[in-house]
Tab-separated table of C-alpha atoms and ligand atoms in Angstrom:
chain	number	residue	atom	x	y	z
A	20	MET	CA	10.157	-215.215	24.720
A	21	SER	CA	12.150	-212.027	25.124
A	22	VAL	CA	11.418	-209.810	22.158
A	23	THR	CA	14.427	-207.582	22.718
A	24	SER	CA	16.789	-210.543	22.219
A	25	ILE	CA	15.817	-210.933	18.530
A	26	SER	CA	18.541	-209.527	16.318
A	27	PRO	CA	17.554	-207.472	13.247
A	28	ARG	CA	18.671	-210.016	10.648
A	29	THR	CA	18.451	-208.918	7.064
A	30	LEU	CA	14.855	-208.172	6.250
A	31	ALA	CA	13.083	-210.463	3.788
A	32	ILE	CA	12.200	-207.360	1.774
A	33	ASN	CA	15.956	-206.855	1.315
A	34	GLY	CA	16.592	-210.471	0.304
A	35	GLY	CA	16.895	-212.042	3.771
A	36	GLU	CA	15.066	-215.114	4.986
A	37	PRO	CA	11.453	-214.439	6.011
A	38	VAL	CA	10.414	-215.106	9.609
A	39	ARG	CA	8.048	-217.806	8.314
A	40	SER	CA	7.859	-219.764	5.075
A	41	THR	CA	4.060	-219.623	4.622
A	42	PHE	CA	1.781	-216.601	4.513
A	43	LEU	CA	-0.263	-215.937	7.667
A	44	PRO	CA	-3.459	-214.009	6.815
A	45	TYR	CA	-4.849	-211.308	9.130
A	46	GLY	CA	-8.115	-213.207	9.552
A	47	ARG	CA	-9.534	-216.593	8.624
A	48	GLN	CA	-12.734	-218.567	9.251
A	49	SER	CA	-12.885	-221.762	11.331
A	50	VAL	CA	-15.230	-224.370	9.857
A	51	ASP	CA	-15.342	-227.880	11.343
A	52	GLU	CA	-17.009	-231.197	10.436
A	53	ALA	CA	-20.083	-230.487	12.597
A	54	ASP	CA	-20.590	-227.212	10.685
A	55	ILE	CA	-20.422	-229.052	7.373
A	56	GLN	CA	-22.845	-231.747	8.574
A	57	ALA	CA	-25.341	-229.130	9.764
A	58	VAL	CA	-25.321	-227.436	6.343
A	59	VAL	CA	-25.605	-230.745	4.467
A	60	GLU	CA	-28.613	-231.715	6.589
A	61	VAL	CA	-30.455	-228.562	5.527
A	62	LEU	CA	-29.478	-229.072	1.881
A	63	ARG	CA	-31.303	-232.427	2.080
A	64	SER	CA	-34.400	-230.868	3.680
A	65	ASP	CA	-37.450	-229.086	2.240
A	66	TRP	CA	-36.406	-225.527	3.064
A	67	LEU	CA	-33.282	-223.993	1.571
A	68	THR	CA	-34.282	-220.406	2.211
A	69	THR	CA	-36.455	-219.139	5.077
A	70	GLY	CA	-37.158	-222.345	7.020
A	71	PRO	CA	-36.941	-223.502	10.634
A	72	LYS	CA	-33.211	-222.784	11.067
A	73	VAL	CA	-33.728	-219.040	10.592
A	74	GLY	CA	-35.890	-218.682	13.701
A	75	GLU	CA	-33.695	-221.082	15.691
A	76	PHE	CA	-30.567	-219.101	14.867
A	77	GLU	CA	-32.241	-215.767	15.592
A	78	GLN	CA	-33.495	-216.939	18.985
A	79	ALA	CA	-30.158	-218.415	20.011
A	80	PHE	CA	-28.382	-215.270	18.855
A	81	ALA	CA	-30.752	-212.926	20.711
A	82	ALA	CA	-30.239	-214.958	23.890
A	83	ARG	CA	-26.452	-214.839	23.477
A	84	VAL	CA	-26.272	-211.044	23.082
A	85	GLY	CA	-28.968	-210.338	25.679
A	86	ALA	CA	-31.555	-208.818	23.341
A	87	ALA	CA	-35.283	-209.529	23.126
A	88	HIS	CA	-35.211	-209.950	19.321
A	89	ALA	CA	-32.707	-210.724	16.579
A	90	VAL	CA	-33.462	-210.490	12.845
A	91	SER	CA	-31.094	-212.103	10.340
A	92	PHE	CA	-29.972	-210.606	7.023
A	93	SER	CA	-27.976	-211.614	3.976
A	94	SER	CA	-25.025	-209.440	5.100
A	95	GLY	CA	-23.995	-206.966	7.759
A	96	THR	CA	-24.458	-204.251	5.136
A	97	ALA	CA	-28.075	-205.342	4.507
A	98	ALA	CA	-28.599	-205.364	8.285
A	99	LEU	CA	-27.264	-201.795	8.520
A	100	HIS	CA	-29.548	-200.721	5.662
A	101	ALA	CA	-32.547	-202.260	7.411
A	102	ALA	CA	-31.650	-200.598	10.716
A	103	ALA	CA	-31.327	-197.222	8.967
A	104	PHE	CA	-34.765	-197.813	7.440
A	105	ALA	CA	-36.328	-198.893	10.756
A	106	ALA	CA	-34.838	-195.803	12.435
A	107	GLY	CA	-36.860	-193.780	9.946
A	108	LEU	CA	-33.903	-192.144	8.174
A	109	LYS	CA	-35.097	-190.258	5.111
A	110	PRO	CA	-33.935	-187.462	2.777
A	111	GLY	CA	-33.176	-184.312	4.763
A	112	ASP	CA	-32.169	-186.268	7.887
A	113	GLU	CA	-28.660	-186.573	9.265
A	114	ALA	CA	-26.997	-189.447	11.101
A	115	ILE	CA	-23.764	-188.945	13.024
A	116	THR	CA	-21.095	-191.604	12.567
A	117	THR	CA	-17.364	-192.229	12.735
A	118	PRO	CA	-14.859	-191.900	9.910
A	119	MET	CA	-12.812	-194.778	11.395
A	120	THR	CA	-14.861	-197.619	9.953
A	121	PHE	CA	-15.653	-199.671	6.873
A	122	ALA	CA	-17.603	-197.585	4.356
A	123	ALA	CA	-20.777	-199.691	4.842
A	124	THR	CA	-21.493	-197.930	8.167
A	125	ALA	CA	-21.901	-194.540	6.485
A	126	ASN	CA	-23.270	-195.954	3.225
A	127	CYS	CA	-26.424	-197.228	4.944
A	128	VAL	CA	-27.348	-193.613	5.705
A	129	LEU	CA	-26.928	-192.753	2.021
A	130	TYR	CA	-29.109	-195.725	0.989
A	131	GLN	CA	-31.958	-193.978	2.810
A	132	GLY	CA	-31.265	-190.677	1.064
A	133	ALA	CA	-30.084	-189.169	4.358
A	134	THR	CA	-26.709	-187.522	5.044
A	135	PRO	CA	-23.905	-189.031	7.126
A	136	VAL	CA	-22.246	-186.451	9.383
A	137	PHE	CA	-18.864	-187.543	10.689
A	138	ALA	CA	-17.589	-186.874	14.203
A	139	ASP	CA	-13.928	-187.455	15.027
A	140	VAL	CA	-12.751	-190.351	17.201
A	141	SER	CA	-11.111	-190.516	20.635
A	142	ALA	CA	-7.339	-190.891	20.449
A	143	ASP	CA	-7.274	-193.962	22.713
A	144	THR	CA	-9.808	-196.474	21.346
A	145	LEU	CA	-10.408	-194.774	17.967
A	146	ASN	CA	-14.128	-195.050	18.718
A	147	ILE	CA	-16.400	-192.075	18.061
A	148	ASP	CA	-15.802	-189.302	20.614
A	149	PRO	CA	-19.082	-188.515	22.442
A	150	GLY	CA	-17.933	-184.890	22.922
A	151	GLN	CA	-17.548	-184.500	19.152
A	152	VAL	CA	-20.947	-186.142	18.574
A	153	THR	CA	-22.693	-183.620	20.818
A	154	LYS	CA	-21.203	-180.784	18.768
A	155	LYS	CA	-22.646	-182.261	15.553
A	156	ILE	CA	-26.254	-182.705	16.744
A	157	SER	CA	-28.584	-180.421	14.779
A	158	SER	CA	-32.325	-180.114	14.169
A	159	LYS	CA	-31.812	-182.572	11.264
A	160	THR	CA	-30.127	-185.300	13.312
A	161	ARG	CA	-32.185	-188.473	13.612
A	162	ALA	CA	-29.644	-191.171	14.507
A	163	ILE	CA	-26.183	-191.841	15.919
A	164	LEU	CA	-24.150	-194.751	14.510
A	165	PRO	CA	-21.183	-195.622	16.724
A	166	VAL	CA	-18.849	-198.456	15.666
A	167	ASP	CA	-17.121	-200.807	18.114
A	168	TYR	CA	-13.803	-200.409	16.337
A	169	ALA	CA	-11.670	-203.581	16.338
A	170	GLY	CA	-14.107	-205.100	18.865
A	171	HIS	CA	-13.614	-202.510	21.629
A	172	PRO	CA	-17.098	-201.299	22.608
A	173	ALA	CA	-17.881	-197.657	21.864
A	174	ASP	CA	-18.576	-195.395	24.844
A	175	LEU	CA	-22.301	-195.995	24.672
A	176	ALA	CA	-23.534	-194.371	27.921
A	177	PRO	CA	-22.972	-190.718	26.898
A	178	LEU	CA	-24.203	-191.505	23.372
A	179	MET	CA	-27.441	-193.043	24.680
A	180	ASP	CA	-27.869	-190.072	27.051
A	181	ALA	CA	-27.469	-187.584	24.190
A	182	ALA	CA	-29.852	-189.660	22.054
A	183	ARG	CA	-32.523	-189.721	24.754
A	184	ARG	CA	-32.200	-185.956	25.305
A	185	HIS	CA	-32.563	-185.188	21.592
A	186	GLY	CA	-34.992	-187.964	20.594
A	187	LEU	CA	-32.469	-189.855	18.426
A	188	ILE	CA	-32.074	-193.543	17.586
A	189	VAL	CA	-28.746	-195.256	18.326
A	190	ILE	CA	-27.679	-197.914	15.813
A	191	GLU	CA	-24.524	-199.576	17.110
A	192	ASP	CA	-22.366	-201.109	14.378
A	193	ALA	CA	-21.012	-204.088	16.306
A	194	CYS	CA	-19.761	-205.939	13.234
A	195	HIS	CA	-16.416	-206.244	15.090
A	196	ALA	CA	-17.821	-206.827	18.533
A	197	LEU	CA	-19.860	-210.029	18.889
A	198	GLY	CA	-19.201	-211.134	22.475
A	199	ALA	CA	-17.824	-207.789	23.699
A	200	GLU	CA	-19.031	-206.237	26.954
A	201	TYR	CA	-19.466	-202.607	27.977
A	202	ARG	CA	-19.722	-201.777	31.691
A	203	GLY	CA	-20.584	-205.419	32.347
A	204	ALA	CA	-23.446	-205.505	29.791
A	205	ARG	CA	-23.383	-207.457	26.549
A	206	VAL	CA	-22.996	-205.587	23.274
A	207	GLY	CA	-26.347	-206.180	21.591
A	208	SER	CA	-28.411	-205.466	24.696
A	209	LEU	CA	-27.813	-201.707	24.968
A	210	ALA	CA	-28.418	-199.692	21.793
A	211	ASP	CA	-31.800	-199.264	20.077
A	212	MET	CA	-30.498	-201.571	17.347
A	213	THR	CA	-27.156	-203.386	17.210
A	214	VAL	CA	-25.782	-204.703	13.930
A	215	PHE	CA	-23.512	-207.742	13.481
A	216	SER	CA	-21.741	-209.287	10.482
A	217	PHE	CA	-21.032	-212.946	9.730
A	218	HIS	CA	-18.407	-212.378	7.044
A	219	PRO	CA	-15.749	-215.140	7.228
A	220	VAL	CA	-13.183	-213.046	9.148
A	221	LYS	CA	-15.730	-212.198	11.865
A	222	HIS	CA	-16.335	-214.069	15.142
A	223	ILE	CA	-18.838	-216.443	13.596
A	224	THR	CA	-19.563	-216.912	9.918
A	225	THR	CA	-22.461	-217.874	7.667
A	226	GLY	CA	-20.441	-217.163	4.499
A	227	GLU	CA	-22.129	-213.820	4.103
A	228	GLY	CA	-24.683	-212.759	6.683
A	229	GLY	CA	-25.703	-210.265	9.320
A	230	MET	CA	-28.080	-209.683	12.236
A	231	VAL	CA	-29.827	-206.822	13.969
A	232	ALA	CA	-30.431	-207.254	17.706
A	233	THR	CA	-33.051	-205.062	19.364
A	234	ASN	CA	-35.236	-204.911	22.460
A	235	SER	CA	-38.035	-203.254	20.490
A	236	ALA	CA	-40.801	-205.467	19.087
A	237	ASP	CA	-41.732	-202.637	16.677
A	238	PHE	CA	-38.230	-202.364	15.240
A	239	ALA	CA	-38.061	-206.177	14.965
A	240	GLU	CA	-41.295	-206.308	12.975
A	241	THR	CA	-40.177	-203.555	10.584
A	242	LEU	CA	-36.775	-205.230	10.145
A	243	ARG	CA	-38.457	-208.574	9.306
A	244	ARG	CA	-40.685	-206.958	6.708
A	245	PHE	CA	-37.863	-204.914	5.204
A	246	ARG	CA	-35.747	-208.022	4.539
A	247	ASN	CA	-38.672	-209.754	2.816
A	248	HIS	CA	-39.826	-207.237	0.158
A	249	GLY	CA	-41.914	-205.390	2.735
A	250	ILE	CA	-44.308	-208.361	2.958
A	251	SER	CA	-46.110	-208.867	6.244
A	252	SER	CA	-45.874	-212.685	6.372
A	253	GLU	CA	-43.375	-215.352	5.332
A	254	ALA	CA	-43.963	-218.075	2.692
A	255	ARG	CA	-43.572	-220.857	5.262
A	256	GLN	CA	-46.165	-219.292	7.582
A	257	ARG	CA	-48.595	-219.050	4.653
A	258	GLN	CA	-47.972	-222.651	3.624
A	259	SER	CA	-48.540	-224.015	7.118
A	260	ALA	CA	-51.680	-221.874	7.507
A	261	GLY	CA	-52.938	-223.103	4.123
A	262	GLN	CA	-53.175	-219.539	2.805
A	263	TRP	CA	-51.978	-217.797	-0.349
A	264	HIS	CA	-52.816	-214.185	0.464
A	265	TYR	CA	-50.072	-211.752	1.455
A	266	GLU	CA	-49.683	-207.999	1.668
A	267	MET	CA	-46.764	-205.795	0.788
A	268	VAL	CA	-46.903	-202.991	3.331
A	269	LEU	CA	-43.601	-201.186	2.790
A	270	LEU	CA	-40.872	-201.002	0.146
A	271	GLY	CA	-38.421	-203.689	1.201
A	272	PHE	CA	-35.715	-205.847	-0.336
A	273	ASN	CA	-34.790	-209.492	-0.566
A	274	TYR	CA	-32.193	-209.507	2.221
A	275	ARG	CA	-33.001	-212.999	3.555
A	276	LEU	CA	-30.360	-215.304	5.007
A	277	PRO	CA	-30.879	-218.883	3.698
A	278	ASP	CA	-31.721	-221.760	6.035
A	279	PHE	CA	-28.441	-223.587	5.388
A	280	ALA	CA	-26.518	-220.423	6.303
A	281	CYS	CA	-28.495	-220.186	9.551
A	282	ALA	CA	-27.662	-223.852	10.285
A	283	LEU	CA	-23.994	-222.915	9.925
A	284	GLY	CA	-24.519	-219.880	12.158
A	285	MET	CA	-26.162	-222.037	14.874
A	286	GLN	CA	-23.169	-224.353	14.896
A	287	GLN	CA	-20.661	-221.514	14.862
A	288	LEU	CA	-22.453	-219.805	17.759
A	289	LYS	CA	-21.736	-222.861	19.917
A	290	ARG	CA	-18.014	-222.151	19.543
A	291	LEU	CA	-18.239	-218.390	20.117
A	292	ASP	CA	-17.020	-218.532	23.715
A	293	ALA	CA	-13.987	-220.660	22.836
A	294	ASN	CA	-13.298	-218.361	19.877
A	295	LEU	CA	-13.470	-215.251	22.098
A	296	ALA	CA	-11.248	-216.840	24.748
A	297	ARG	CA	-8.577	-217.593	22.144
A	298	ARG	CA	-8.772	-214.085	20.663
A	299	ARG	CA	-8.362	-212.604	24.164
A	300	GLU	CA	-5.405	-214.914	24.822
A	301	ILE	CA	-3.695	-213.850	21.570
A	302	ALA	CA	-4.349	-210.169	22.334
A	303	ALA	CA	-2.774	-210.567	25.797
A	304	LEU	CA	0.312	-212.261	24.301
A	305	TYR	CA	0.673	-209.530	21.667
A	306	THR	CA	0.212	-206.705	24.165
A	307	ALA	CA	2.745	-208.114	26.649
A	308	ALA	CA	5.363	-208.581	23.918
A	309	LEU	CA	4.752	-205.364	21.989
A	310	ARG	CA	5.029	-203.185	25.106
A	311	GLU	CA	8.743	-204.022	24.966
A	312	ILE	CA	9.160	-202.627	21.431
A	313	PRO	CA	9.612	-198.834	21.446
A	314	GLY	CA	8.426	-198.264	17.859
A	315	VAL	CA	4.916	-199.657	18.347
A	316	VAL	CA	1.908	-198.890	20.539
A	317	PRO	CA	-0.480	-201.770	21.332
A	318	PRO	CA	-4.241	-201.017	21.313
A	319	PRO	CA	-5.426	-199.742	24.724
A	320	VAL	CA	-8.355	-201.271	26.611
A	321	LEU	CA	-10.508	-199.006	28.785
A	322	PRO	CA	-11.286	-200.247	32.320
A	323	ASP	CA	-15.033	-200.679	31.695
A	324	ALA	CA	-14.602	-202.658	28.451
A	325	ASN	CA	-14.118	-206.305	27.563
A	326	PRO	CA	-13.279	-206.212	23.841
A	327	ALA	CA	-14.047	-209.023	21.408
A	328	TRP	CA	-10.779	-208.509	19.463
A	329	HIS	CA	-11.984	-208.855	15.895
A	330	LEU	CA	-8.829	-206.918	14.977
A	331	TYR	CA	-5.582	-206.218	16.762
A	332	PRO	CA	-4.575	-202.785	15.387
A	333	ILE	CA	-1.186	-201.480	16.517
A	334	ARG	CA	-0.039	-197.922	15.984
A	335	LEU	CA	3.488	-197.173	14.822
A	336	ASN	CA	5.426	-194.608	16.780
A	337	LEU	CA	6.655	-192.879	13.619
A	338	GLU	CA	8.793	-190.406	15.568
A	339	LYS	CA	10.994	-193.327	16.614
A	340	LEU	CA	11.150	-194.916	13.142
A	341	THR	CA	13.021	-194.147	9.933
A	342	ALA	CA	10.282	-195.701	7.761
A	343	ASP	CA	6.623	-194.865	7.241
A	344	ARG	CA	3.637	-197.205	7.622
A	345	GLY	CA	3.757	-198.230	3.942
A	346	GLN	CA	7.352	-199.417	4.222
A	347	ILE	CA	6.723	-201.315	7.486
A	348	PHE	CA	3.600	-202.890	5.900
A	349	ARG	CA	5.601	-204.101	2.887
A	350	ALA	CA	8.473	-205.334	5.057
A	351	LEU	CA	6.073	-207.359	7.255
A	352	ARG	CA	4.289	-208.798	4.216
A	353	ALA	CA	7.715	-209.885	2.901
A	354	GLU	CA	8.212	-211.722	6.226
A	355	ASN	CA	4.954	-213.575	5.335
A	356	ILE	CA	2.933	-211.785	8.003
A	357	GLY	CA	-0.446	-210.755	6.552
A	358	VAL	CA	-0.768	-207.331	8.114
A	359	ASN	CA	-3.607	-205.136	6.919
A	360	VAL	CA	-4.878	-201.581	7.426
A	361	HIS	CA	-8.216	-200.754	9.070
A	362	TYR	CA	-9.344	-198.220	7.994
A	363	ILE	CA	-8.889	-195.600	5.331
A	364	PRO	CA	-11.130	-192.966	7.003
A	365	VAL	CA	-14.434	-193.051	5.137
A	366	HIS	CA	-14.476	-189.332	4.237
A	367	LEU	CA	-11.186	-189.776	2.343
A	368	HIS	CA	-12.660	-192.225	-0.188
A	369	PRO	CA	-13.091	-190.600	-3.628
A	370	TYR	CA	-16.876	-191.067	-3.529
A	371	TYR	CA	-17.198	-189.141	-0.256
A	372	LYS	CA	-14.670	-186.514	-1.319
A	373	ASP	CA	-16.470	-185.898	-4.605
A	374	ARG	CA	-19.942	-185.899	-3.111
A	375	PHE	CA	-19.329	-183.951	0.103
A	376	GLY	CA	-16.184	-181.943	-0.685
A	377	PHE	CA	-13.928	-183.488	1.966
A	378	ARG	CA	-10.264	-182.648	1.338
A	379	GLY	CA	-8.532	-184.276	4.295
A	380	GLY	CA	-7.723	-182.524	7.560
A	381	GLU	CA	-11.368	-182.492	8.767
A	382	PHE	CA	-10.911	-185.278	11.329
A	383	PRO	CA	-7.351	-184.954	12.603
A	384	VAL	CA	-7.493	-187.745	15.202
A	385	ALA	CA	-8.795	-190.368	12.751
A	386	GLU	CA	-6.470	-189.206	9.983
A	387	GLY	CA	-3.433	-189.070	12.306
A	388	ALA	CA	-4.159	-192.611	13.524
A	389	TYR	CA	-4.692	-193.890	9.984
A	390	ALA	CA	-1.100	-192.974	9.022
A	391	ARG	CA	0.152	-195.224	11.855
A	392	LEU	CA	-2.260	-198.158	11.874
A	393	LEU	CA	-1.424	-201.774	11.080
A	394	SER	CA	-3.686	-204.730	11.930
A	395	LEU	CA	-1.774	-207.835	12.999
A	396	PRO	CA	-3.136	-211.330	12.232
A	397	MET	CA	-5.934	-212.246	14.647
A	398	PHE	CA	-8.081	-215.361	14.366
A	399	PRO	CA	-8.821	-218.168	16.831
A	400	ALA	CA	-7.100	-220.948	14.891
A	401	MET	CA	-3.713	-219.203	15.174
A	402	SER	CA	-1.183	-221.471	16.883
A	403	GLY	CA	1.293	-220.369	19.540
A	404	GLU	CA	3.950	-220.551	16.840
A	405	ASP	CA	1.921	-218.245	14.577
A	406	VAL	CA	1.648	-215.715	17.414
A	407	ASN	CA	5.406	-215.921	18.074
A	408	ASP	CA	6.130	-215.461	14.358
A	409	VAL	CA	4.078	-212.258	14.296
A	410	ILE	CA	5.846	-210.891	17.374
A	411	ALA	CA	9.264	-211.883	16.006
A	412	ALA	CA	8.536	-210.268	12.632
A	413	VAL	CA	7.305	-207.010	14.196
A	414	ALA	CA	10.384	-206.922	16.446
A	415	LYS	CA	12.689	-207.673	13.498
A	416	VAL	CA	11.202	-205.082	11.139
A	417	VAL	CA	10.615	-202.336	13.704
A	418	SER	CA	14.072	-202.646	15.259
A	419	PHE	CA	15.621	-202.516	11.770
A	420	TYR	CA	13.850	-199.208	11.107
A	421	SER	CA	14.352	-197.755	14.600
A	422	ARG	CA	16.163	-194.445	14.949
B	702	PLP	C1	-17.553	-202.032	10.850
B	702	PLP	C2	-18.221	-202.795	9.764
B	702	PLP	N1	-19.469	-202.469	9.411
B	702	PLP	C3	-20.141	-203.132	8.444
B	702	PLP	C4	-19.564	-204.170	7.755
B	702	PLP	C5	-20.324	-204.839	6.660
B	702	PLP	O1	-20.555	-206.185	6.934
B	702	PLP	P1	-20.735	-207.240	5.739
B	702	PLP	O2	-19.378	-207.467	5.143
B	702	PLP	O3	-21.277	-208.455	6.432
B	702	PLP	O4	-21.694	-206.659	4.775
B	702	PLP	C6	-18.268	-204.549	8.089
B	702	PLP	C7	-17.671	-205.677	7.367
B	702	PLP	O5	-16.586	-205.889	7.093
B	702	PLP	C8	-17.567	-203.850	9.095
B	702	PLP	O6	-16.315	-204.167	9.426
């Protein structure tokens, strides 16, 4: 389809006919009959919470991401909290992270009473800029938390180098990046701890859920205890050993992922490769078409990266447009295209402004990108027609507002 041949008919926001008659969300889960059967089977079994499916899912997941261990949690946020705990973050410590993320990445540092220190992002991938990170390392720094924004892996090599030189722990927030690769290695196999989310819009879902992958047996043990009240054994182990005694050895939480959720995760994991292939196909279609539209910039991919495409965030070339991002967002929504915005930079949220005194202007690259960002619909069940509708709507709206 030639994008340039689409005429700027009256926009739906101005009373014209929308590009499509039904709303297309920016993300959506895929749940099939086998998923439902797997969950039902567990519901009929003896173990609804920590049972055999938890270990099965964790082992399969660890193998898939190339890590020695994987520990499941009730959400990606709980997994981040646990990783921050296992890294030893405590009051007085600092952890360096990106403002271009969901607030949970920085919040996990606050949960530990430590202080998040933001470093600006690189203008291309919008991932944390290793040069900016180096400038923020102080005697208080204990951890670095890069995020694989939109599914494009962060530039981990210089971050790991800096961490090794300064004795820091790297917690990679890969909630967008299950299945991504960096320099030929799988995301999940590289950082000290790598965190994933199984929220319904992510690559695989357990309803709510998360995982930490690590090659360290010590981290894995601490993570397991932390998610289970700080107790050193699990109820099922005690039952099969015929024992009642247990010991609480650290202050943990109940962050367990139920057995039926893990059964769903096991099933979903089987479709991860097909899911990734479809996301990559959609991204390639978008990028080829959007290159032809002067008012938009498709997301770049660095040569050593194979992104997982959780999101497909375009940037508007505002200099070539007569409308701002808000107007283009509303016009696309009126065309029934469920665009979204990822992210409001974390330091600009009222909580962070009030607590740390941010005023805006501190992280010019992240803030400049934020004014231009729009995430297009991206999920594996999108049909070819859905993809064409998105391209047609972007072409229609952007050409209408072109200078
Ligand atoms: C980058 C990032 N980190 C952390 C999270 C938190 O994950 P969850 O929603 O599973 O708690 C999300 C979820 O949306 C995310 O996008």
